[in-house]
mmCIF file of N, CA, C and O in Angstrom:
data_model
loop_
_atom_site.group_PDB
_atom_site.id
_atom_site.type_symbol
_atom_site.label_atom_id
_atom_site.label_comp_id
_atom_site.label_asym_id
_atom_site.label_seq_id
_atom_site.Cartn_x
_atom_site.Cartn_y
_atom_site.Cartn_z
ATOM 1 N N UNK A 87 184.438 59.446 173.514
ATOM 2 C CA UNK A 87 185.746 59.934 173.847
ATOM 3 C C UNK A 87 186.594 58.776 174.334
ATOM 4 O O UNK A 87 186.102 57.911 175.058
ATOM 5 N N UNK A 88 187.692 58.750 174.001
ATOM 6 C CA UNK A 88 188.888 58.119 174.836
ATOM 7 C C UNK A 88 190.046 58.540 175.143
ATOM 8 O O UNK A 88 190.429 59.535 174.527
ATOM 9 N N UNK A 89 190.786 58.056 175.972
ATOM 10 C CA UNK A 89 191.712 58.177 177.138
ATOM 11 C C UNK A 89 192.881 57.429 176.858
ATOM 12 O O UNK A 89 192.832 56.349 177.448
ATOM 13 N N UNK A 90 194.064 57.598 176.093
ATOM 14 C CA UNK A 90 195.103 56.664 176.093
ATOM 15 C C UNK A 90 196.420 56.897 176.897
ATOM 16 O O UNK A 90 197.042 57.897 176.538
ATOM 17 N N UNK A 91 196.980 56.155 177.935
ATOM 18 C CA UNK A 91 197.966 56.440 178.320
ATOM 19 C C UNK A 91 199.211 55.838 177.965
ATOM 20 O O UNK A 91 199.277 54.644 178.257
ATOM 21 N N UNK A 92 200.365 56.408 177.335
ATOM 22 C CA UNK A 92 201.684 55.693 177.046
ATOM 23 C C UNK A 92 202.710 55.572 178.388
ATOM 24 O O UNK A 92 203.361 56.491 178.884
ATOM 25 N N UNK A 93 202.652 54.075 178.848
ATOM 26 C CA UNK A 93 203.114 53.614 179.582
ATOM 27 C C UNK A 93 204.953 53.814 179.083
ATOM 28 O O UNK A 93 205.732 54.684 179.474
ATOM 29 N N UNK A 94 205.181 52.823 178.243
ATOM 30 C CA UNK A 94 206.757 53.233 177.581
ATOM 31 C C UNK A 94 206.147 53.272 176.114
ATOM 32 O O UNK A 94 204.979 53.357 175.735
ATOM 33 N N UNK A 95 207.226 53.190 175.495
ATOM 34 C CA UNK A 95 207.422 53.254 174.021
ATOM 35 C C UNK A 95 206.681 51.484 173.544
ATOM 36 O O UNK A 95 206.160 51.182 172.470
ATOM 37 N N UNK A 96 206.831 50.855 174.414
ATOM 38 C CA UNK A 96 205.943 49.548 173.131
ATOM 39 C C UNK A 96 204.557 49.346 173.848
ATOM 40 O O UNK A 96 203.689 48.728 173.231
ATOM 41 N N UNK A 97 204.344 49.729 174.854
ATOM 42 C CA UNK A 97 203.258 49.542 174.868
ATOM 43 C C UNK A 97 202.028 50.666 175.278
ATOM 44 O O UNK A 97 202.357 51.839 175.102
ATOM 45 N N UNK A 98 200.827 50.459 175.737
ATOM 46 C CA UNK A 98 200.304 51.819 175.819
ATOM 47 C C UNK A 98 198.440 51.027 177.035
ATOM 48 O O UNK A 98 198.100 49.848 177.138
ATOM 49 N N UNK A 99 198.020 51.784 177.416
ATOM 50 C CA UNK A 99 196.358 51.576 178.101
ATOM 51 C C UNK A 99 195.328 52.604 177.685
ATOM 52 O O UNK A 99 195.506 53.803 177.901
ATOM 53 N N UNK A 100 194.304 52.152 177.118
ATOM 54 C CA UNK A 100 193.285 52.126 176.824
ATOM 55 C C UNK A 100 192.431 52.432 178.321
ATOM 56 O O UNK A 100 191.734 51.632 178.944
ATOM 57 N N UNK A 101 192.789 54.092 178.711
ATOM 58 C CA UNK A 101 192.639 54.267 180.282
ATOM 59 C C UNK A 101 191.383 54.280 180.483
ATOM 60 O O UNK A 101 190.880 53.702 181.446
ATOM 61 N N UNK A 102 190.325 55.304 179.120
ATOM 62 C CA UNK A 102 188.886 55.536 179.450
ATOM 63 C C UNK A 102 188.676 55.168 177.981
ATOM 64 O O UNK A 102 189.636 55.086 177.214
ATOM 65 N N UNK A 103 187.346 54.932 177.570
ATOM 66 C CA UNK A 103 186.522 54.710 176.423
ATOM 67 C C UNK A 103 185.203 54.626 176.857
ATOM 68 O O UNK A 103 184.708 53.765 177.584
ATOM 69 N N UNK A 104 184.375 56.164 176.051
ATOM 70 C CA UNK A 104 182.939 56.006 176.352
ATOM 71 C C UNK A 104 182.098 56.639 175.506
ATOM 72 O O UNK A 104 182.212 57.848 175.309
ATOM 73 N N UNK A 105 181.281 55.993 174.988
ATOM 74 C CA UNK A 105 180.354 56.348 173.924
ATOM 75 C C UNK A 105 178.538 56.670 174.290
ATOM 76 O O UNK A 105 177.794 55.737 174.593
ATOM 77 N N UNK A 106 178.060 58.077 174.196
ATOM 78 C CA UNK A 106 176.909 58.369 174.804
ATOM 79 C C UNK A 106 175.975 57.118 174.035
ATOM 80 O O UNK A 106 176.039 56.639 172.903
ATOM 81 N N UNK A 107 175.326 56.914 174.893
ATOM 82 C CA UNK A 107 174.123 55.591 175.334
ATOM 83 C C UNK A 107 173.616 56.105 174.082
ATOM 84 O O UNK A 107 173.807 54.968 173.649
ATOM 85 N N UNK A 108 173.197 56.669 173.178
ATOM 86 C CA UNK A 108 171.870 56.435 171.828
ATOM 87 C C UNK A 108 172.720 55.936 170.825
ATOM 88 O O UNK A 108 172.271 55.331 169.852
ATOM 89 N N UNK A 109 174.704 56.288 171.108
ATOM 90 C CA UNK A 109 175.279 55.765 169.976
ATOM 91 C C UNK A 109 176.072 54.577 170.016
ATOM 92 O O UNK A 109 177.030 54.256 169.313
ATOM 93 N N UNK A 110 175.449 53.913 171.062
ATOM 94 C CA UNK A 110 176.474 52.537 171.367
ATOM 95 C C UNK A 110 175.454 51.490 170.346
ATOM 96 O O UNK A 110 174.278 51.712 170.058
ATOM 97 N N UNK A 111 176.120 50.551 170.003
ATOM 98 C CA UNK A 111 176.125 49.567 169.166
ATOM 99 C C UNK A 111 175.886 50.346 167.437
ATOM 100 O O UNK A 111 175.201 49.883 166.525
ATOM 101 N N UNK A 112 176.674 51.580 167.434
ATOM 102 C CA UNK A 112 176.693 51.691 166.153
ATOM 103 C C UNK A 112 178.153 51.766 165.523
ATOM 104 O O UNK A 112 178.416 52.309 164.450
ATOM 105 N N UNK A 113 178.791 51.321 166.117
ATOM 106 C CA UNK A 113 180.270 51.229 165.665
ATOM 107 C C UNK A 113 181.180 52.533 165.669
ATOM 108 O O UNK A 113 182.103 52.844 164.916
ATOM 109 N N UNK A 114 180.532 53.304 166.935
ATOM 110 C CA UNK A 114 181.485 54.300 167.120
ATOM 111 C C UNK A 114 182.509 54.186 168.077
ATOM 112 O O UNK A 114 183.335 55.098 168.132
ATOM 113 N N UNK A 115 182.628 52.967 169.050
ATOM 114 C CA UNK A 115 183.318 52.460 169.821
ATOM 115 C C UNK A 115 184.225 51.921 169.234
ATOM 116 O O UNK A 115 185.344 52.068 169.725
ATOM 117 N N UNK A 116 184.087 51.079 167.939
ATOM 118 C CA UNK A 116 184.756 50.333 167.660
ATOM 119 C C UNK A 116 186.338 51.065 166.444
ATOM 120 O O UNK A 116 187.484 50.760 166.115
ATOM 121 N N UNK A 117 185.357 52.080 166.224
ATOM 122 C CA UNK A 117 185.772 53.126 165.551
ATOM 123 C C UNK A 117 187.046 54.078 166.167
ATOM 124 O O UNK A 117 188.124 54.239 165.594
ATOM 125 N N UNK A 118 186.650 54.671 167.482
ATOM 126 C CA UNK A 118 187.561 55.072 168.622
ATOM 127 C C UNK A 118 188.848 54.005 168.284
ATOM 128 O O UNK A 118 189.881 54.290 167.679
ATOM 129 N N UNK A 119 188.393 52.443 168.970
ATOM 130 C CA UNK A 119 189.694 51.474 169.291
ATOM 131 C C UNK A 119 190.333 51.518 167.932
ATOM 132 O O UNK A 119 191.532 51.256 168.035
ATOM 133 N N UNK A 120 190.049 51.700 166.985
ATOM 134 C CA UNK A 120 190.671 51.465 165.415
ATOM 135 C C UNK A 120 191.246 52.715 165.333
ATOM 136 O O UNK A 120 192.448 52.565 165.110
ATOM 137 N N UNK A 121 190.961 53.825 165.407
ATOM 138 C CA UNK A 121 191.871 54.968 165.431
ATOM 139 C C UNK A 121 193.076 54.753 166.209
ATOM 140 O O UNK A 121 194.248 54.714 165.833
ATOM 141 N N UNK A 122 192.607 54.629 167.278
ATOM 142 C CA UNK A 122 193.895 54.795 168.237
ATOM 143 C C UNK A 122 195.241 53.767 168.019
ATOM 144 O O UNK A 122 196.452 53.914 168.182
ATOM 145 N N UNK A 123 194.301 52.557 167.527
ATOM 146 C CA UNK A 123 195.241 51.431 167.294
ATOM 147 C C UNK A 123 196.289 51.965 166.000
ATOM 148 O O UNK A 123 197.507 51.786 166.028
ATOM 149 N N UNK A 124 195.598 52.613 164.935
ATOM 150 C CA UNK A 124 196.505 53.067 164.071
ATOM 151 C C UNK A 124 197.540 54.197 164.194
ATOM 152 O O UNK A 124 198.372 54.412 163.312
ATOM 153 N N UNK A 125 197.451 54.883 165.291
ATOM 154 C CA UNK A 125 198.493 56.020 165.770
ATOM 155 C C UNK A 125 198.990 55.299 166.752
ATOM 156 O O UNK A 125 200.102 55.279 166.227
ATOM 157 N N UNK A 126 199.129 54.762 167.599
ATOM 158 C CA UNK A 126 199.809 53.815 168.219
ATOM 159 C C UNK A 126 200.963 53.039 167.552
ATOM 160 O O UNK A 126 202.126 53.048 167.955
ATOM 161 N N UNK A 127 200.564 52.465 166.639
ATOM 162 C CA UNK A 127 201.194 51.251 165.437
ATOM 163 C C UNK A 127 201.897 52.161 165.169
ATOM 164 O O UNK A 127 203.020 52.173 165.674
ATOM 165 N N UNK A 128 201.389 53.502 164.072
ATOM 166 C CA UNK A 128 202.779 55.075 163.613
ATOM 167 C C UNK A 128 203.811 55.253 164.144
ATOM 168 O O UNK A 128 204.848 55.702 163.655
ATOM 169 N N UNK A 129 203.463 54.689 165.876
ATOM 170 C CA UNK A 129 204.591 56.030 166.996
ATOM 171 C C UNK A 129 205.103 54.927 167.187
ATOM 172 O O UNK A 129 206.185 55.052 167.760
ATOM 173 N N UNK A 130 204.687 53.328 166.859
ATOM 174 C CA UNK A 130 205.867 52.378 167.367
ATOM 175 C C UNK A 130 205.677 51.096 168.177
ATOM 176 O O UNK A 130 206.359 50.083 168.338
ATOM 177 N N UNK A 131 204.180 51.634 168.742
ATOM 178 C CA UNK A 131 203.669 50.683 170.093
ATOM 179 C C UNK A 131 202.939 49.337 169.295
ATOM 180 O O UNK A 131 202.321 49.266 168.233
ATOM 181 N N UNK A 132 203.330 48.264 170.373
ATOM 182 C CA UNK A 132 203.138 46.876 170.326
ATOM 183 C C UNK A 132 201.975 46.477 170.696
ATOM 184 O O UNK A 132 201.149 45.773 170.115
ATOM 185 N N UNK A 133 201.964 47.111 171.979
ATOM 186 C CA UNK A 133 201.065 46.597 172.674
ATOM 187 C C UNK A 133 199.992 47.539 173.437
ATOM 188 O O UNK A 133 200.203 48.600 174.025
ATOM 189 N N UNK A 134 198.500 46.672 173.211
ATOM 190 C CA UNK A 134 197.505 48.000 174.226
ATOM 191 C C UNK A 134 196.688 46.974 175.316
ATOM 192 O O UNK A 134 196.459 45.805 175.005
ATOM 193 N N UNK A 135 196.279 47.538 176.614
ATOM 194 C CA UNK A 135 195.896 46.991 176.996
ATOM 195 C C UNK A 135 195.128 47.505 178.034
ATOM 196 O O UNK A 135 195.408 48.663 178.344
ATOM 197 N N UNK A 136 194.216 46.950 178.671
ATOM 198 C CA UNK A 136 192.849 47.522 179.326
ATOM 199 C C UNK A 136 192.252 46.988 180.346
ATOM 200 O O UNK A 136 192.057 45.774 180.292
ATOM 201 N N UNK A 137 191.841 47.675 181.441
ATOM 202 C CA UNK A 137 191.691 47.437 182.586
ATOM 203 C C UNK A 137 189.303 47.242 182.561
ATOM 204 O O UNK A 137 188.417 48.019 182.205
ATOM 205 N N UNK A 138 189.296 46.290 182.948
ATOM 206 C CA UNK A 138 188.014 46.741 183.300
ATOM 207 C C UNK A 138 187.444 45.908 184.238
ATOM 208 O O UNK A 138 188.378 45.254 184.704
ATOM 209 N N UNK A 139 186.284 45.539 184.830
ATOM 210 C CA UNK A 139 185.379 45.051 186.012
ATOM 211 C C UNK A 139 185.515 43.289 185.579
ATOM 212 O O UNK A 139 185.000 42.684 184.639
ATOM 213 N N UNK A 140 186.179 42.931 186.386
ATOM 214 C CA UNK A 140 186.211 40.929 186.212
ATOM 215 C C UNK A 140 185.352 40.077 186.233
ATOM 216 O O UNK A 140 184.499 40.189 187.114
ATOM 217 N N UNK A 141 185.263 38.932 185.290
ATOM 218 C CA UNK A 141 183.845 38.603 185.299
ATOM 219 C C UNK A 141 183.231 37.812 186.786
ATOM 220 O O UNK A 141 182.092 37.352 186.871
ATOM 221 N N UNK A 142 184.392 37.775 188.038
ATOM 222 C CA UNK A 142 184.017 37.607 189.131
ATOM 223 C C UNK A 142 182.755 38.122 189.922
ATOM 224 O O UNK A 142 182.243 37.681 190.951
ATOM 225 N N UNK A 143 182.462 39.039 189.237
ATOM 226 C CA UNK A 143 181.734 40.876 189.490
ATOM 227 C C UNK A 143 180.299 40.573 188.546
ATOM 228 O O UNK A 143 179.984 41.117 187.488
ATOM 229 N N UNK A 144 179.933 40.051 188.925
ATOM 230 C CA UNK A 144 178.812 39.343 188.093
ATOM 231 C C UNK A 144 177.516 40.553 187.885
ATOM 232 O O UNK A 144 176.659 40.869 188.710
ATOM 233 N N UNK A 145 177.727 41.085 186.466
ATOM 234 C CA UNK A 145 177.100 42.733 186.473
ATOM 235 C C UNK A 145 176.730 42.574 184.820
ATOM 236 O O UNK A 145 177.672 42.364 184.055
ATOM 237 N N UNK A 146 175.470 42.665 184.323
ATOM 238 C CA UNK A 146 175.247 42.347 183.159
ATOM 239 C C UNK A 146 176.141 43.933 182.428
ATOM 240 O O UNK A 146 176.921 43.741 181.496
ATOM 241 N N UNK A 147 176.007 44.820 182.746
ATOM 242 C CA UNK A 147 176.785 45.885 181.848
ATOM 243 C C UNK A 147 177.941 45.965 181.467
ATOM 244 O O UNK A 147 178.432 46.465 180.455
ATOM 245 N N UNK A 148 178.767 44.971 183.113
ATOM 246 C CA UNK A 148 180.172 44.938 183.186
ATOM 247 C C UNK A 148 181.025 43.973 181.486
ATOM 248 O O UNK A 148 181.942 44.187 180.694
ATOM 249 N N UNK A 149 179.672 42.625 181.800
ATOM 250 C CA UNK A 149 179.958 41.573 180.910
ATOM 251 C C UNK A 149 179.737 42.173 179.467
ATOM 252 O O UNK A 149 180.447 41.790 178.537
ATOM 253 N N UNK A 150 178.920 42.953 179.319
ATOM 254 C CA UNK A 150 178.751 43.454 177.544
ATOM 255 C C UNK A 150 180.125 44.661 178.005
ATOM 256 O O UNK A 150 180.215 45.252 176.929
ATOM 257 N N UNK A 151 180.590 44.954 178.412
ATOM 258 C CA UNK A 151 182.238 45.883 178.339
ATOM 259 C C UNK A 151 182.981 44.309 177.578
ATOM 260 O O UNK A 151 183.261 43.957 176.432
ATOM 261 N N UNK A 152 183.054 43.832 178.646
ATOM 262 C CA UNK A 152 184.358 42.539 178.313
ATOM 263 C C UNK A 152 184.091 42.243 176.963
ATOM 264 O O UNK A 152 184.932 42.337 176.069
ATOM 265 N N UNK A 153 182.356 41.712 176.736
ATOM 266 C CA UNK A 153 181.921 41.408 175.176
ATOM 267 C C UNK A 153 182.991 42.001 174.244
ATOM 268 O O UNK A 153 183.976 41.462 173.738
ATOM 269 N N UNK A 154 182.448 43.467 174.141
ATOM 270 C CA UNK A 154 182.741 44.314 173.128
ATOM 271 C C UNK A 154 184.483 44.618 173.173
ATOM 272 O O UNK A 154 185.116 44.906 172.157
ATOM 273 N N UNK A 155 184.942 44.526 174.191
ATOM 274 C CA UNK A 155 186.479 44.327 174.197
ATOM 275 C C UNK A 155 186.883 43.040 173.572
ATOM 276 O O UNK A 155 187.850 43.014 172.811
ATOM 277 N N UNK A 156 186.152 41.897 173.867
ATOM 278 C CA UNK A 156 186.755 40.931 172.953
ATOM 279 C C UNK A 156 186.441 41.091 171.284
ATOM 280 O O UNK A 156 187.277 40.869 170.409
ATOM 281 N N UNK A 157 185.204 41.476 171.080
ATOM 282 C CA UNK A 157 184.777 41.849 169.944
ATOM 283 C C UNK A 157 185.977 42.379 169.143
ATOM 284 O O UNK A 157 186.488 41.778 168.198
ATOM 285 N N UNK A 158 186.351 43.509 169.598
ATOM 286 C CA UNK A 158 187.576 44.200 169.349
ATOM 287 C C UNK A 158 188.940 43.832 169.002
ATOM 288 O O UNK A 158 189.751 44.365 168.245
ATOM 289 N N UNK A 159 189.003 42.731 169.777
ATOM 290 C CA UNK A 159 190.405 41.921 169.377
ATOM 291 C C UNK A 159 191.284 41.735 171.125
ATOM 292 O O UNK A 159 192.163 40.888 171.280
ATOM 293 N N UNK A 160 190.868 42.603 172.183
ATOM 294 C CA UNK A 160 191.169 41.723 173.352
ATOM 295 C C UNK A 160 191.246 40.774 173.894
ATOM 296 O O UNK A 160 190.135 40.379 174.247
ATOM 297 N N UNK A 161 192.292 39.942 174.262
ATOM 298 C CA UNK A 161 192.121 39.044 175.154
ATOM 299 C C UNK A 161 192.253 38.947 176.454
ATOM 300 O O UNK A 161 193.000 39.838 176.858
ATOM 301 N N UNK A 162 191.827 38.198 177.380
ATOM 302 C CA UNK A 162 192.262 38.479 178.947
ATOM 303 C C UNK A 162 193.336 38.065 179.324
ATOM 304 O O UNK A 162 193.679 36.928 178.999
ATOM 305 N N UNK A 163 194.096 38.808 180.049
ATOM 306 C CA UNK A 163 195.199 38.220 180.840
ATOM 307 C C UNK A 163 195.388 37.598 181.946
ATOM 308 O O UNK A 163 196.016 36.579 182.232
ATOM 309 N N UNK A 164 194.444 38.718 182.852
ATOM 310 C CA UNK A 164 194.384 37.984 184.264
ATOM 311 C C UNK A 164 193.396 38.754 184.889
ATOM 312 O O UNK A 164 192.976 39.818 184.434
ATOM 313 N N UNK A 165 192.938 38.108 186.163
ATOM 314 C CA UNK A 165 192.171 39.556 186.945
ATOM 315 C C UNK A 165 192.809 39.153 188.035
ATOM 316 O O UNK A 165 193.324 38.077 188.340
ATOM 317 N N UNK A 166 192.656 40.575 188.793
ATOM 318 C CA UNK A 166 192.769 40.494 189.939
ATOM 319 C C UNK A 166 192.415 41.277 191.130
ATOM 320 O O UNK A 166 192.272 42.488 190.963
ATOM 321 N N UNK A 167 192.273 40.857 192.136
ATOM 322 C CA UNK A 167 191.252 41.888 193.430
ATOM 323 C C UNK A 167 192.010 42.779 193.750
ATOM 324 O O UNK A 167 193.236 42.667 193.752
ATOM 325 N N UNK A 168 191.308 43.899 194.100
ATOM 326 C CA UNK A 168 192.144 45.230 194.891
ATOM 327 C C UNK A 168 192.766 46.111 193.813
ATOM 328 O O UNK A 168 193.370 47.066 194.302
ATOM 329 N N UNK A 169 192.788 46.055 192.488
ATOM 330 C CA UNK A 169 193.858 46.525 191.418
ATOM 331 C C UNK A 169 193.555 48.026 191.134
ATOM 332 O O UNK A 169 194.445 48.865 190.991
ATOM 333 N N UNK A 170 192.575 48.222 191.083
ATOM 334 C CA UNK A 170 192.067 49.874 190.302
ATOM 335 C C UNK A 170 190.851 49.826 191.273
ATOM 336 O O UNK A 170 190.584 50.951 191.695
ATOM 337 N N UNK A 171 190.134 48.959 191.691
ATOM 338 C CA UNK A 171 189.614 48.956 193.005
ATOM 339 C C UNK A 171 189.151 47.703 193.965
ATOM 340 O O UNK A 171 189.829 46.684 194.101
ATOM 341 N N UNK A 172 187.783 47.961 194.662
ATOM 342 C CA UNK A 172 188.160 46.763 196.378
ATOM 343 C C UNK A 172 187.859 45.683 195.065
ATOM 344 O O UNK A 172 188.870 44.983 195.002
ATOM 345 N N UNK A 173 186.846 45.238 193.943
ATOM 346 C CA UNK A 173 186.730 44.055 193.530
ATOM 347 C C UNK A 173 187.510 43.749 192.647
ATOM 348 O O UNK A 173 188.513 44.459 192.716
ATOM 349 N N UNK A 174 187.551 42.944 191.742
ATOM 350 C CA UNK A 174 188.217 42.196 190.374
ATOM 351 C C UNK A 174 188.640 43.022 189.431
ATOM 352 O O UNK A 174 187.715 43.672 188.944
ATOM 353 N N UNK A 175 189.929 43.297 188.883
ATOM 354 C CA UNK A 175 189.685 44.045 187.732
ATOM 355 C C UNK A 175 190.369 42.860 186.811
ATOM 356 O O UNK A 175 191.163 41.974 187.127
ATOM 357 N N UNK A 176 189.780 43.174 185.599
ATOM 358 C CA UNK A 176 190.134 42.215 184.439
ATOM 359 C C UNK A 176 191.212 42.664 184.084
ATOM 360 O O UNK A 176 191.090 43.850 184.393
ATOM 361 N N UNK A 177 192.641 42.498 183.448
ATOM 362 C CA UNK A 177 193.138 43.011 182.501
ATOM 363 C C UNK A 177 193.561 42.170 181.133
ATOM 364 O O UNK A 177 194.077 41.094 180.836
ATOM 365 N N UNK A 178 193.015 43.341 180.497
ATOM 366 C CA UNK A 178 193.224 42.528 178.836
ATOM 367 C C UNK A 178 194.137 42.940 177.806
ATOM 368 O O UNK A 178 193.959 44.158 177.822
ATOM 369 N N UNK A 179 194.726 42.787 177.201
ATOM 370 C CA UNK A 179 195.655 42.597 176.130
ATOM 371 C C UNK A 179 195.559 42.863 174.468
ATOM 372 O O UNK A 179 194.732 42.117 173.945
ATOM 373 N N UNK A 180 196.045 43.517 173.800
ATOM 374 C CA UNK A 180 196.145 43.155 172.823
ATOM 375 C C UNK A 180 197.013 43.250 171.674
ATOM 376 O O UNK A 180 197.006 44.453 171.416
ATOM 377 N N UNK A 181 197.931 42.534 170.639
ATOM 378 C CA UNK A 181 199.050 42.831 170.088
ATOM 379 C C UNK A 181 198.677 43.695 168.382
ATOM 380 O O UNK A 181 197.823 43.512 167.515
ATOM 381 N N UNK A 182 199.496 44.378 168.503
ATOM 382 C CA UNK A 182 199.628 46.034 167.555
ATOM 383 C C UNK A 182 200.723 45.568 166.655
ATOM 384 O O UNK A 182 201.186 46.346 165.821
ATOM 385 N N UNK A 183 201.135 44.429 166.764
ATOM 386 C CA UNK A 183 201.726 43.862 165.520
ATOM 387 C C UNK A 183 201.165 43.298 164.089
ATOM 388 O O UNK A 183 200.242 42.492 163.974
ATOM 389 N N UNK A 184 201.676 43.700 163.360
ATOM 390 C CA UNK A 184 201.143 42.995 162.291
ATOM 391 C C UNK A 184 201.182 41.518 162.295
ATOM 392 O O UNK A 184 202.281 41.180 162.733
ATOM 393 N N UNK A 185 200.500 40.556 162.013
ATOM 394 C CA UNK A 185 200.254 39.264 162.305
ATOM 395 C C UNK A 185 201.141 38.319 160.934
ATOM 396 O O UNK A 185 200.968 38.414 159.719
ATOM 397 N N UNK A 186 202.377 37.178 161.929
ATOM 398 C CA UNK A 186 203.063 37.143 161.303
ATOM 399 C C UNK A 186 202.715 35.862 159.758
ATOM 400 O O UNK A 186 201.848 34.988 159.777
ATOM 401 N N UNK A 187 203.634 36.134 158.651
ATOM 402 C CA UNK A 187 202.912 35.421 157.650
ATOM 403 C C UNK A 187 203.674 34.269 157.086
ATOM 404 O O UNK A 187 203.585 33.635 156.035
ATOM 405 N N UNK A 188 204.708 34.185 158.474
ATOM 406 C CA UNK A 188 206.122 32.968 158.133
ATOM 407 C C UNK A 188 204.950 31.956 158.660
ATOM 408 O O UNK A 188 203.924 32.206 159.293
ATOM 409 N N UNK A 189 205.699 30.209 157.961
ATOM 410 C CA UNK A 189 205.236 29.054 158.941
ATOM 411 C C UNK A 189 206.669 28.737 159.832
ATOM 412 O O UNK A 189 207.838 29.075 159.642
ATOM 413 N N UNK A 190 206.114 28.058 160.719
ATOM 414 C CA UNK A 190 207.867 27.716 161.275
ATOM 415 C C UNK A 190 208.458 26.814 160.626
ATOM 416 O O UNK A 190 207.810 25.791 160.404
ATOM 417 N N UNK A 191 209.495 26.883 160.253
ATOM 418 C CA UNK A 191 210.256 25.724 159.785
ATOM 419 C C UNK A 191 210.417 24.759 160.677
ATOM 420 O O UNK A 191 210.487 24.908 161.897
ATOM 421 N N UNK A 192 210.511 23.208 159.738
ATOM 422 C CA UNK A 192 210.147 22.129 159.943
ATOM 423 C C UNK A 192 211.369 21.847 161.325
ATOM 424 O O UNK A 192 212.395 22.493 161.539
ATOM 425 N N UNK A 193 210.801 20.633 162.127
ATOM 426 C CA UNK A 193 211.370 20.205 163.057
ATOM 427 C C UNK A 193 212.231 18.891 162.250
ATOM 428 O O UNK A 193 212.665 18.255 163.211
ATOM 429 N N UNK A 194 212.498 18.475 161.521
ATOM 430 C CA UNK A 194 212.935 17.119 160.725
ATOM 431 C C UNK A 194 214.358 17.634 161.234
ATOM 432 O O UNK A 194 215.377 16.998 160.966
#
């Protein structure tokens, strides 16, 4: 199951995501983030992004979350203490744009 909340119109959080323990590492997680990413993209949104445990928080379960979020196409933004709770929370990023296919024109 997952949890998406629309913050405004471009962007959106990735509030909950959880897949029962016999079906994790079969690409039903990854499956979830790919849905959502494509109704997201429909309604307009840019951007998603996700809160989870910082790698300050030194927790082997915490670190395979971050894994599989980067896996995904997350990157980190920042962490920080006290945020969603007393330790680190990570927050990560990711852009819902189509990836652009200009080069920049020359500096000459």
């Amino acid at each position: 199951m997952a949890l998406v909340e629309r913050h405004f119109p471009e962007s959106a959080e990735l509030a909950l995501i959880a897949v029962s323990a016999p079906l994790r590492a079969t690409g039903v997680g990854r499956a979830l983030v790919t849905t959502i990413e494509d109704h997201l993209r429909a309604d307009g949104c840019d951007f998603l992004e996700v809160h989870t445990v910082g790698p300050a928080f030194e927790h082997a379960g915490y670190a395979a979350t971050r894994a599989f979020y980067r896996a995904v196409g997350f990157a980190p933004m920042h962490e920080f203490d006290g945020l969603d709770w007393a330790g680190p929370t990570l927050v990560m990023i990711k852009s819902l744009r189509p990836a652009s296919r200009s080069t920049p024109e020359s500096l000459d």
